[in-house]
XYZ file of C-alpha atoms in Angstrom:
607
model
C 27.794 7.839 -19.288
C 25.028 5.106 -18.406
C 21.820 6.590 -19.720
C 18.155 5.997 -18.016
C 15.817 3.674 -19.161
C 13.314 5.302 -21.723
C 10.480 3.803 -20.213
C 9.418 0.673 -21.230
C 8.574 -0.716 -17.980
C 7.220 2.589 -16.283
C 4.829 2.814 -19.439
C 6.691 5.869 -20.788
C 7.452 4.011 -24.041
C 3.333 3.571 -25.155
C 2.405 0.007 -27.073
C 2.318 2.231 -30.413
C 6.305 2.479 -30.105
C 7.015 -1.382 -30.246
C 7.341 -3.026 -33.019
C 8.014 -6.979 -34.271
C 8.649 -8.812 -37.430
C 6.314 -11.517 -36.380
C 4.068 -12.413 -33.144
C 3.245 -15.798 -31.917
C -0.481 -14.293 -30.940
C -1.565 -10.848 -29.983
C -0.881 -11.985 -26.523
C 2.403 -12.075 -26.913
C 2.814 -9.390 -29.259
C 5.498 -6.526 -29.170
C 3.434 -4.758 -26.571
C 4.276 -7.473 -23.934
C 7.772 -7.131 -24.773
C 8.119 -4.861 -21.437
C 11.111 -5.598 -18.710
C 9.290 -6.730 -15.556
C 5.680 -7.646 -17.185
C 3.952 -10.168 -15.178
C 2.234 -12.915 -16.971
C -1.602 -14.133 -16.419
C -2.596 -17.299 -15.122
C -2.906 -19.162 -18.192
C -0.827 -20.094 -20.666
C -2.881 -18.523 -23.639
C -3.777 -15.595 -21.485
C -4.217 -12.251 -23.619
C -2.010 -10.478 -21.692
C 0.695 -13.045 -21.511
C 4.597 -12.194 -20.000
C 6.774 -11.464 -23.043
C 7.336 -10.800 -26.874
C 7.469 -14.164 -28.660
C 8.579 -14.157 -32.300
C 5.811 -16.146 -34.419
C 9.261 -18.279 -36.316
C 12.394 -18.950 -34.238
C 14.688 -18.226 -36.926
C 17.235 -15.130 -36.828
C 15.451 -12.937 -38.928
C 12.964 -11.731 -35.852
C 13.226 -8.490 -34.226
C 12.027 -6.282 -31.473
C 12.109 -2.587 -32.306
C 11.064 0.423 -30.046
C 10.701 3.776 -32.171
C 12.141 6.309 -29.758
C 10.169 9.478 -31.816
C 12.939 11.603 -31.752
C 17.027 11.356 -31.523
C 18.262 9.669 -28.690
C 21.727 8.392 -27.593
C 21.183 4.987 -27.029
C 23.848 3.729 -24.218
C 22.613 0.198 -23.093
C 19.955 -2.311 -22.950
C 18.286 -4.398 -20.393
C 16.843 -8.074 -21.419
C 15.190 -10.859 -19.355
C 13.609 -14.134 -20.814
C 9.144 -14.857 -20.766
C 7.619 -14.432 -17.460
C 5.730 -17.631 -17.500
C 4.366 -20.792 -14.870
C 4.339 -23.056 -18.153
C 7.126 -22.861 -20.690
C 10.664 -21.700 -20.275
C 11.578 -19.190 -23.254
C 14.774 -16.939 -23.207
C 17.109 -15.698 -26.066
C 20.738 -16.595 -25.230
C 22.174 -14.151 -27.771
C 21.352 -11.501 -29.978
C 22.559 -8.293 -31.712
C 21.494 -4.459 -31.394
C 20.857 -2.310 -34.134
C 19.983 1.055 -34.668
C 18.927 3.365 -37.354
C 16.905 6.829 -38.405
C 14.749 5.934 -40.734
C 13.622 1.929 -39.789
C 14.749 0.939 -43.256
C 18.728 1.028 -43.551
C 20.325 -0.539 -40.119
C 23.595 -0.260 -38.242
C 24.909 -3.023 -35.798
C 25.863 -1.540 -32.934
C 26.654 -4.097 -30.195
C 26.413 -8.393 -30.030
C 25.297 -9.842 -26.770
C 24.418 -12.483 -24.866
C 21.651 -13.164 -22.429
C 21.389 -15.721 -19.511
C 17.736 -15.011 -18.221
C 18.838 -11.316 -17.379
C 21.324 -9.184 -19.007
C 22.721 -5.468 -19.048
C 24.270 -4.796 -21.464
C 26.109 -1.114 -22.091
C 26.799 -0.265 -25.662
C 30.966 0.292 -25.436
C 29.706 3.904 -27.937
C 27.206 5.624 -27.275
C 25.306 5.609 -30.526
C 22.670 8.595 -31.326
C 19.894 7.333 -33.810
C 15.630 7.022 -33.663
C 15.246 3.381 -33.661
C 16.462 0.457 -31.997
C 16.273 -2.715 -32.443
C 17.246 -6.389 -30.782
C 17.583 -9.232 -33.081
C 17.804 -12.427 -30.914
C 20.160 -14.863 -32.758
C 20.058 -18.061 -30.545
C 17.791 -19.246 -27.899
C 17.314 -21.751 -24.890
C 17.365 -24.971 -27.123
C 13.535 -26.585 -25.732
C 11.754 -23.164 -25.949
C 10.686 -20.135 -28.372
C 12.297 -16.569 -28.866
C 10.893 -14.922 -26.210
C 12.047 -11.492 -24.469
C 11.395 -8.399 -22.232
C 13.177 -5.099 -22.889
C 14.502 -2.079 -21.451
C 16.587 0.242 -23.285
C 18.700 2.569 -21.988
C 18.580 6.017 -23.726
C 18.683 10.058 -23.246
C 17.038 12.066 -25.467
C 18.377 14.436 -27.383
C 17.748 18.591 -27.069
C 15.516 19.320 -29.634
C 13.090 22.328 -28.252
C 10.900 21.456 -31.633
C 9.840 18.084 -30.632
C 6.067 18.798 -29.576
C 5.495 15.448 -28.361
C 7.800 15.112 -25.827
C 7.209 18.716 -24.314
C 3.222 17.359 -24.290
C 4.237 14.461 -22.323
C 6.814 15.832 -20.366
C 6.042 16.056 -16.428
C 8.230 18.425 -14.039
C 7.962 19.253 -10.523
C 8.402 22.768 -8.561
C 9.480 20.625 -5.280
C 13.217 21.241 -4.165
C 12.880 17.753 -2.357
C 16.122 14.914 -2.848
C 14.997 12.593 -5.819
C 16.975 9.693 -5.269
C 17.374 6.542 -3.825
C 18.496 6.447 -0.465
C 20.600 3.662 1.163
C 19.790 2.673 4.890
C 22.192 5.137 6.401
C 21.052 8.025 3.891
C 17.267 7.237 5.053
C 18.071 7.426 8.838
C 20.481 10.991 7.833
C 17.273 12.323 5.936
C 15.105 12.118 8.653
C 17.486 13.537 10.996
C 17.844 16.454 8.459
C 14.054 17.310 8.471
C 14.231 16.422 12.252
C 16.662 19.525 12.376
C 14.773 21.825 10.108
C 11.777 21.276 12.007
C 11.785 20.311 15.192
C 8.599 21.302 17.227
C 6.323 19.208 14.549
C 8.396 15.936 14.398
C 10.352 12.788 16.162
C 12.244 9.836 14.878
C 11.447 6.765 16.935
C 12.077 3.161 16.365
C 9.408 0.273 16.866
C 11.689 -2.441 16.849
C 14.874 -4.058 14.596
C 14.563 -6.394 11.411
C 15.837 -9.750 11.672
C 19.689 -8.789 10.916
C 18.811 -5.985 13.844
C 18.670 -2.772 11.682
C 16.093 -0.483 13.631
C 13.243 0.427 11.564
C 12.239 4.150 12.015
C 9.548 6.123 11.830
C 9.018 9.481 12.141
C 5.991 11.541 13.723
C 4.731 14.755 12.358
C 2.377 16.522 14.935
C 1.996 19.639 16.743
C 2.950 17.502 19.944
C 5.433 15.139 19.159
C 5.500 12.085 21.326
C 2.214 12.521 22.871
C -1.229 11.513 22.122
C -3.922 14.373 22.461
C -7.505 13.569 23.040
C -9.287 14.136 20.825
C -6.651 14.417 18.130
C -6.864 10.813 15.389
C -3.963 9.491 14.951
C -2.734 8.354 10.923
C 0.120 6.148 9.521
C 1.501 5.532 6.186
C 3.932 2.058 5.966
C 5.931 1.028 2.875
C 8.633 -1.043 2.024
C 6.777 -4.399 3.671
C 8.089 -6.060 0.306
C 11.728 -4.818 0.359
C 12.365 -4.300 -3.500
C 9.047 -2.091 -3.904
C 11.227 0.427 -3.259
C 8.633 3.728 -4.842
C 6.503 4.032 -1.771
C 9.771 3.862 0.986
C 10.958 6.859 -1.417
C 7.492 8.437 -1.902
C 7.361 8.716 2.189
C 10.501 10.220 2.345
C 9.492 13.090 0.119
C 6.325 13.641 1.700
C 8.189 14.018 4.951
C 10.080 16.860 3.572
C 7.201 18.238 1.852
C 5.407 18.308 4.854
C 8.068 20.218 6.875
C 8.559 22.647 3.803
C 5.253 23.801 3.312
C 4.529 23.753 7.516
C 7.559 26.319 7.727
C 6.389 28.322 4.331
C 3.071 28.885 6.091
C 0.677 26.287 3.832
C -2.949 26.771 5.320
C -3.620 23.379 3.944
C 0.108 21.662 5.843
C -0.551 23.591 9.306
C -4.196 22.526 9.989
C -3.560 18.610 9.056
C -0.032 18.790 11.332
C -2.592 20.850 14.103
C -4.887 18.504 13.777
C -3.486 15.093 13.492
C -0.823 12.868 14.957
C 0.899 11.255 11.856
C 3.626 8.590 11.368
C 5.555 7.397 8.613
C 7.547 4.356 8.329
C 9.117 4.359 5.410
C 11.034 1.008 5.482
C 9.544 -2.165 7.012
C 11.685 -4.752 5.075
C 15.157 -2.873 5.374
C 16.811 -5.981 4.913
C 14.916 -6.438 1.503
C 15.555 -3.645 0.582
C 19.064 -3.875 0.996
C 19.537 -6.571 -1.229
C 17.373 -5.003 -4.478
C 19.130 -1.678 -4.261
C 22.561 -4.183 -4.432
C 22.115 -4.842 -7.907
C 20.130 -1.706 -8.860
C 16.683 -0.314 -9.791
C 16.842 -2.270 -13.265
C 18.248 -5.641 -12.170
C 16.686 -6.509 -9.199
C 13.823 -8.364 -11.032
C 10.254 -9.263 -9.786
C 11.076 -10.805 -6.417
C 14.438 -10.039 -5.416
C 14.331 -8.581 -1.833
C 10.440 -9.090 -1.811
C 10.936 -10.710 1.566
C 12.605 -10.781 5.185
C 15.775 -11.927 5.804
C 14.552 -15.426 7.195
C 11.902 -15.581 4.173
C 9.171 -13.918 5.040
C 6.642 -12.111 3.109
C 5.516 -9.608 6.088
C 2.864 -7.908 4.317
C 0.870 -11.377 4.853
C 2.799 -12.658 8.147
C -0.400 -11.760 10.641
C -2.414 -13.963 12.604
C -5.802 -15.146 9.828
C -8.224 -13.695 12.363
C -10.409 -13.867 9.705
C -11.356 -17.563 10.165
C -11.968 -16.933 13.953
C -14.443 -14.282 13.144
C -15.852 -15.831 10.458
C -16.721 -19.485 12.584
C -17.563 -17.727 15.715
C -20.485 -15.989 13.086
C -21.446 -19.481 11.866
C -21.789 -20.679 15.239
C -23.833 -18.036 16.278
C -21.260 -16.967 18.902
C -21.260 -13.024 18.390
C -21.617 -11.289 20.513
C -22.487 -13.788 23.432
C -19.334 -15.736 23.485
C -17.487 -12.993 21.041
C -16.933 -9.808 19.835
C -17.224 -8.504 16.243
C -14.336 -6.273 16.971
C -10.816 -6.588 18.471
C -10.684 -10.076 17.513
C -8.114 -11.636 20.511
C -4.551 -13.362 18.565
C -4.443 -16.803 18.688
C -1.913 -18.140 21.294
C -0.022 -20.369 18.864
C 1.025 -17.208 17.028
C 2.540 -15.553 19.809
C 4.547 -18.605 20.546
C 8.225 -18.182 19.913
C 8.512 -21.005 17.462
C 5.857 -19.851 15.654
C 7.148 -18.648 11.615
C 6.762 -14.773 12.380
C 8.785 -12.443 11.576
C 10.835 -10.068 13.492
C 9.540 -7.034 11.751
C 5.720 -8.320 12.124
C 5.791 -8.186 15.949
C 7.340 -5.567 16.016
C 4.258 -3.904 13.861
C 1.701 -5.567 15.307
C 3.140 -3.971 18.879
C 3.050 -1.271 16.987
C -0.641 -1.227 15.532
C -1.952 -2.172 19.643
C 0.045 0.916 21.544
C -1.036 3.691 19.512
C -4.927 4.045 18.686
C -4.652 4.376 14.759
C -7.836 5.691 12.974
C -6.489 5.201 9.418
C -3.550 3.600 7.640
C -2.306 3.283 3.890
C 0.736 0.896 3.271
C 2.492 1.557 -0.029
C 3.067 -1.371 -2.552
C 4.841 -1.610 -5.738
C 4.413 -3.204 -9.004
C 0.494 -2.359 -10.209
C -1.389 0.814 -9.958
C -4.778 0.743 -7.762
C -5.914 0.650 -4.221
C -7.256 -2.199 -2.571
C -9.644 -2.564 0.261
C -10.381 -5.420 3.199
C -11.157 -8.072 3.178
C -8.390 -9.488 1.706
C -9.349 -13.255 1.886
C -11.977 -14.634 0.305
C -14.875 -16.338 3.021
C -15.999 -19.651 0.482
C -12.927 -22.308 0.758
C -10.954 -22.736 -2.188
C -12.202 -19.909 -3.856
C -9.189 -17.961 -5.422
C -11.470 -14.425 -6.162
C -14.220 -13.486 -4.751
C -15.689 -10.722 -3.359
C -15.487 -10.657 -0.071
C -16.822 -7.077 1.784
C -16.378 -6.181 5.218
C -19.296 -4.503 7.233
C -17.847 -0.812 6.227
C -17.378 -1.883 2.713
C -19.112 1.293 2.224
C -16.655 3.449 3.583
C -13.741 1.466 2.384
C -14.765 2.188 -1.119
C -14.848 5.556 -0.273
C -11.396 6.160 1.457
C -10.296 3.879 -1.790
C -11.605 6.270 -4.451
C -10.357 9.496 -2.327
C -6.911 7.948 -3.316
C -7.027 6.578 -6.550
C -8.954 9.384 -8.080
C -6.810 12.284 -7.110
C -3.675 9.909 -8.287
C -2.399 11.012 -12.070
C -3.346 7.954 -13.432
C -4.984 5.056 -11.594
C -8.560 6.046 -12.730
C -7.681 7.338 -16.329
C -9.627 4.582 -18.774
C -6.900 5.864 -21.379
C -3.657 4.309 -19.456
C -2.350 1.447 -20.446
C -2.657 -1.256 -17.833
C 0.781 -2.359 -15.959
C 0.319 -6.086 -16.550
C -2.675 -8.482 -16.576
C -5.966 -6.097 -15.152
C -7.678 -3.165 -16.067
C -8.482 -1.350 -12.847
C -8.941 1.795 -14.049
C -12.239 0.031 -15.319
C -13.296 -0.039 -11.385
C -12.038 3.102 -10.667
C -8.779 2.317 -10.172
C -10.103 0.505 -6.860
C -10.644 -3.232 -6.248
C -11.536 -5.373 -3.285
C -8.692 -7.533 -2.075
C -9.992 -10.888 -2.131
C -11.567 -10.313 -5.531
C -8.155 -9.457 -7.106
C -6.331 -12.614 -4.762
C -6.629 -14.353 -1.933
C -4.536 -14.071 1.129
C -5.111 -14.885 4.370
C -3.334 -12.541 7.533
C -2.946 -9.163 5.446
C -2.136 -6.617 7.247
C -5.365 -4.579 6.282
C -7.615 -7.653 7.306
C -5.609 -7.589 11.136
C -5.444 -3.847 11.094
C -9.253 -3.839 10.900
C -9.959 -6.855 12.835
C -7.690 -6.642 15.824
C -7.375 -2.867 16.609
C -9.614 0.181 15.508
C -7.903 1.015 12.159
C -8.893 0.423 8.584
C -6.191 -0.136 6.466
C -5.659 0.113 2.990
C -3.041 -0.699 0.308
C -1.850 1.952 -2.017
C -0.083 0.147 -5.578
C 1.480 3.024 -6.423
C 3.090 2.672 -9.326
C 3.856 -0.159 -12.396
C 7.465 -0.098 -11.581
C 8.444 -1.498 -8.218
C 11.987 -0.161 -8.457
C 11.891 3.230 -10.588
C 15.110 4.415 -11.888
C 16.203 7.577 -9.850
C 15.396 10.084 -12.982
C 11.599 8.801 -12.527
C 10.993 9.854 -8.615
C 10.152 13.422 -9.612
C 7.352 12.182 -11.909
C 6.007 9.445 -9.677
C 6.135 12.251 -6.787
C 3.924 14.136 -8.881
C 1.837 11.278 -9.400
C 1.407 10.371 -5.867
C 1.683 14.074 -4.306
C -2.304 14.758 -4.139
C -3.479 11.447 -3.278
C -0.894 11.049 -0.325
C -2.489 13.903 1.279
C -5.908 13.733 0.227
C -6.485 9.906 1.794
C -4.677 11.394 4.993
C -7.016 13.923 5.285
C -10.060 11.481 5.139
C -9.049 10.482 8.973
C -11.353 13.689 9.515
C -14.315 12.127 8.439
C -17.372 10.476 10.244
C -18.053 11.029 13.927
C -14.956 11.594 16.836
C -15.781 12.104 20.575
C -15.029 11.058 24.221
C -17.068 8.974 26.389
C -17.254 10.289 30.492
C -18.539 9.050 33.153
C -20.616 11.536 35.815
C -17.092 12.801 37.113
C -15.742 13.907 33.710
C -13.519 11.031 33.147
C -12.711 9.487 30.271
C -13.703 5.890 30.025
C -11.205 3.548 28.213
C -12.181 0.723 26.039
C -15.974 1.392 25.900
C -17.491 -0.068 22.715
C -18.828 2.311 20.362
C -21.731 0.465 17.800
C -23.187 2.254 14.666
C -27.073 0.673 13.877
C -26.767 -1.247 10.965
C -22.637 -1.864 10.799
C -21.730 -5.248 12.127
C -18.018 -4.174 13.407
C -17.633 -1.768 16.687
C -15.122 0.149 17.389
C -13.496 0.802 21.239
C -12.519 4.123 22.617
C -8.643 4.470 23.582
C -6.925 5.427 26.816
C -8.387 8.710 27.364
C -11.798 7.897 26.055
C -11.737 9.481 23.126
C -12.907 7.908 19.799
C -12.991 8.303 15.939
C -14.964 6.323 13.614
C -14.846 6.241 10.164
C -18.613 6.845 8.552
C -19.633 8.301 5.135
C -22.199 10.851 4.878
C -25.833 10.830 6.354
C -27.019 10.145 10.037
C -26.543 7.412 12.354
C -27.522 5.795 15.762
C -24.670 5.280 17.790
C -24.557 3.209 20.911
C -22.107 3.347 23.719
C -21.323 0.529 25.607
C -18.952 0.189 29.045
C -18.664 -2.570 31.534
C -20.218 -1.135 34.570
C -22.237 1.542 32.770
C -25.470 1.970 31.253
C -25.657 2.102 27.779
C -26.451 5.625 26.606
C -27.558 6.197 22.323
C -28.113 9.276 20.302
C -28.174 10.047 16.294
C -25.455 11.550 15.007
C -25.162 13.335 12.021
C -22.060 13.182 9.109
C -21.928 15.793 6.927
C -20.400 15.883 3.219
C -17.309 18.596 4.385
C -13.793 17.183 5.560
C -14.641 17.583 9.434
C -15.190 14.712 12.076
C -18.815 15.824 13.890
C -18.442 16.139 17.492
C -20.464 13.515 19.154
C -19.887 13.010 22.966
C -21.349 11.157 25.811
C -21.957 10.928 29.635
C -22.483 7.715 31.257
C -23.721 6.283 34.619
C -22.783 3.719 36.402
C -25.541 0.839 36.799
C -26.631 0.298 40.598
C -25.013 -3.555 40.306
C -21.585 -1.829 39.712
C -22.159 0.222 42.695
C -22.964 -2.085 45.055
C -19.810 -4.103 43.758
C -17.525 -0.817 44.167
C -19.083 -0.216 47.854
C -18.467 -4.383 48.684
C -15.217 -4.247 47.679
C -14.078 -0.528 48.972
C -14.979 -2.376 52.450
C -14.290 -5.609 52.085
C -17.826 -7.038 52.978
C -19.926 -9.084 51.220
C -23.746 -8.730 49.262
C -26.045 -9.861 51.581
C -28.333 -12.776 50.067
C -31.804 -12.320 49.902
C -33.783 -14.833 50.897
C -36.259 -16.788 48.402
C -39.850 -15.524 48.142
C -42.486 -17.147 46.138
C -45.897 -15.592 45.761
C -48.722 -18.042 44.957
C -52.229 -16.876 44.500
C -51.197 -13.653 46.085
C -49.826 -15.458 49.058
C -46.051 -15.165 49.907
């Protein structure tokens, strides 16, 4: 029986467990010797993309010191993650022992750039080790590892009980295939059906429907006054954790709603949420193919036609950002609900199926607050996304709520396990847990039409990205741990929709007004009010002057005051209609038109 990997790539296996005969530099020491590990930029980065022996000869090794008796049943190997050299072994033998000093071959392989290999015996023992014994002929012995291993029963073994992480959830930990995805949300559909709906907002490009589902107290309507909240994952088809994470929060939610959970009934009371766990189903499709182990870095990372969605938006960024230069804003245009450029609507522009069908999405439904789930790293990044200075690969780049981005970042990151403990190791190349486990996006990399940067540009939502774990693709025996991981922070950054100020904006009649602009003094972005004229913005702490705005209307301000508790303060207003837009209504309600004035000058008090 196939064993799970031990953990080298989730982190599970720490750097003090890998071992090497030699090193080329500390860069590329055993520690690097990880399946998956991304390299840096440079070729004599510190935290370069493999284990490279310091002599290509066949006395090298790489050994992992399990701690305790395992049965080893396989192991995983892939050549240097690298822009500059190419470095794989292309053969090499397995060996295990108990006490690191007298060795036992167990298995010879071979290795073309990735290999899985599964021991034809099972062989119980403490240590492991590979011992490449030929390599590509123009590079160095270079390799990343997984091994394949269960752990013996051994009830004295203190250090694995310390590390070990369980879960009281009776929620499906596995993987779920495209047909077992729609099935599960039909099942929770079933258990509770007065607090959710399954809905589609469109088909991928091979025309499998991507579903959501909606957990409210009203499903399938929008209540004034009520914000409305969306989690997205799967953008990048193989980083598969957050499509699963989504589906276990949807049970969760529906468990602890029918158990009675104070905490569960007032957020599904209170808010309208929606969770799509699969954007990129045809991505996805083709990583869980060839499994959770050998699906690689990239494999599924984009649409069927080649499209990496998570960055397929209209750059609105560059409108915004010359229409400031130019002094435009806000005579000729708007800091908010920046309009898409025609050429991207156009049929032959390079957009993919499953964009449009989001960014229909993100304009029907008035969104407060979003978090899409990525894979691969573990921190939470904020707008902008793209740096402002041309050519500029990192920079920081804030928004005008950078302020409150940093704040719905952190309420994330530090209720997560791990993102902001200084003790973890880091998944590749950064330390983010040195920033909180929080970083700016365009001071990490640049990248123009993110879907946080259009989310907060075009509509009213800010929109964050959650990296929610090192491994993209977790083996199935990890989802109860990474649940555990995730659990607090999924809920805690859903509940920060409930901050800053909410309202509705009337006119004299007590009708809402729709798409009436809503400015905060001192905050260069405005926000509009939806159908109903309700509206939610997003403010940390203290006490504001807000201005409302409506064609036809005249403006109307008051302060309003946010307080520290989870809690949205209630800040309404009544507006009039100017005398111009009366006389306009009254013209056209009988068809007759203004009468002109005529021209009178007064001269020395003379007319």
């Amino acid at each position: 029986v196939e064993c799970p990997p031990m953990g080298l790539e989730t982190l599970k296996i720490d750097d003090f467990q890998l071992h090497a005969s030699t090193m080329r530099r500390y860069g590329l020491g055993a520690h690097r010797g990880r399946l998956n590990i991304q390299a840096g930029l440079y070729d004599d980065d510190l935290y370069d993309g493999a284990w490279c022996a310091g002599r290509n000869d066949p006395l090298q090794w790489l050994e992992v010191d399990a701690r305790r008796l395992t049965k080893f049943t396989g192991v995983i190997t892939q050549g240097r993650s690298s822009l500059w050299s190419s470095d794989w072994v292309t053969s090499y033998k397995v060996l295990v022992s108990n006490d690191s000093h007298t060795w036992v071959t167990l298995k010879n392989g071979s290795q073309d750039l990735v290999s899985n290999v599964l021991f034809p015996v099972a062989a119980v023992a403490r240590y492991i080790r590979v011992n490449p014994r030929s390599w590509f002929n123009r590079g160095s012995i270079c390799m990343r590892v997984e091994i394949l291993g269960c752990p013996m029963p051994d009830s004295q073994n203190y250090y694995h009980r310390r590390n070990e992480i369980t879960t009281t959830d009776n929620l499906d930990f596995k993987h779920h295939s495209y047909k077992e995805m729609r099935h599960l949300m039909k099942v929770v559909n079933e258990m509770c059906p007065n607090i959710t709906r399954i809905y589609n907002i469109g088909k991928s490009h091979s025309g499998q429907k991507l579903y959501a589902i909606e957990i409210s107290d009203n499903p399938g309507e929008h209540e004034p006054g009520e914000p409305e909240f969306r989690y997205t994952a799967g953008s990048h088809g193989n980083e598969v954790l957050g499509r699963e994470l989504l589906l276990l929060l949807m049970q969760f939610m529906c468990q602890e709603y029918l158990s009675g959970s104070p905490r569960i009934r007032h957020l599904v009371h209170e808010t309208r949420i929606h969770l799509l766990p699969s954007v990129n189903p045809d991505g996805y499709d083709k990583a869980l193919e060839v499994g959770s182990e050998l699906s690689g870095w990239s494999l599924g990372r984009w649409s069927q036609d080649g499209v990496d969605i998570h960055h397929n938006f209209p750059d609105l960024n560059s409108i915004l950002w010359e229409a400031e230069t130019k002094k435009w804003i806000p005579r000729k245009m708007l800091n908010h609900h920046v309009p898409i450029p025609e050429w991207y609507q156009s049929k032959n522009s390079t957009v993919a199926a499953e964009t449009r069908a989001l960014v229909s999405w993100m304009e029907k439904i008035p969104f407060v607050l979003g978090g899409n789930l990525q894979g691969g790293e573990l921190v939470v990044t904020f707008p902008y996304d793209r740096t402002r200075s041309q050519g500029v690969s990192r920079e920081q780049t804030p928004t005008p709520d950078d302020h409150v981005f940093r704040w719905l970042a952190f309420s994330y990151a530090s209720t997560h396990r791990l993102m902001t403990d200084a003790r973890r190791r880091v998944c590749h190349t950064e330390d983010f847990a040195k920033e909180d486990g929080t970083i700016n996006g365009a001071s990490w990399h640049t990248a123009a039409g993110s879907m946080n940067d259009f989310s907060y540009l075009h509509t009213n939502c800010f929109e964050l990205s959650m990296y929610v774990g090192c491994d993209k693709f977790p083996h199935e025996s990890e989802l109860a741990e990474e649940w555990e991981n995730n659990r607090e922070s999924l809920l805690v950054f859903m509940e920060q929709v409930h901050r800053g100020i909410k309202g509705i904006v009337w006119d004299m009649q007590g009708r809402g007004i729709a798409n009436a602009t809503i400015q905060v003094e001192g905050i260069g972005h405005d926000i509009r009010t939806a159908a109903d004229g309700d509206y939610w913005r997003l403010l940390n702490p203290g006490e504001y002057s807000i201005t409302v705005r409506a064609e036809g209307y005249s403006a109307s301000s008051k302060v309003c005051e946010v307080g520290y508790d989870i809690g949205a303060t209630r800040c309404d207003f009544t507006v009039s209609r100017t005398n111009l837009s009366r006389i306009k209504e009254i013209m056209e309600r009988y068809n007759k038109q203004p009468i002109r004035q005529p021209l009178r000058l007064e001269i020395d008090g003379k007319r």
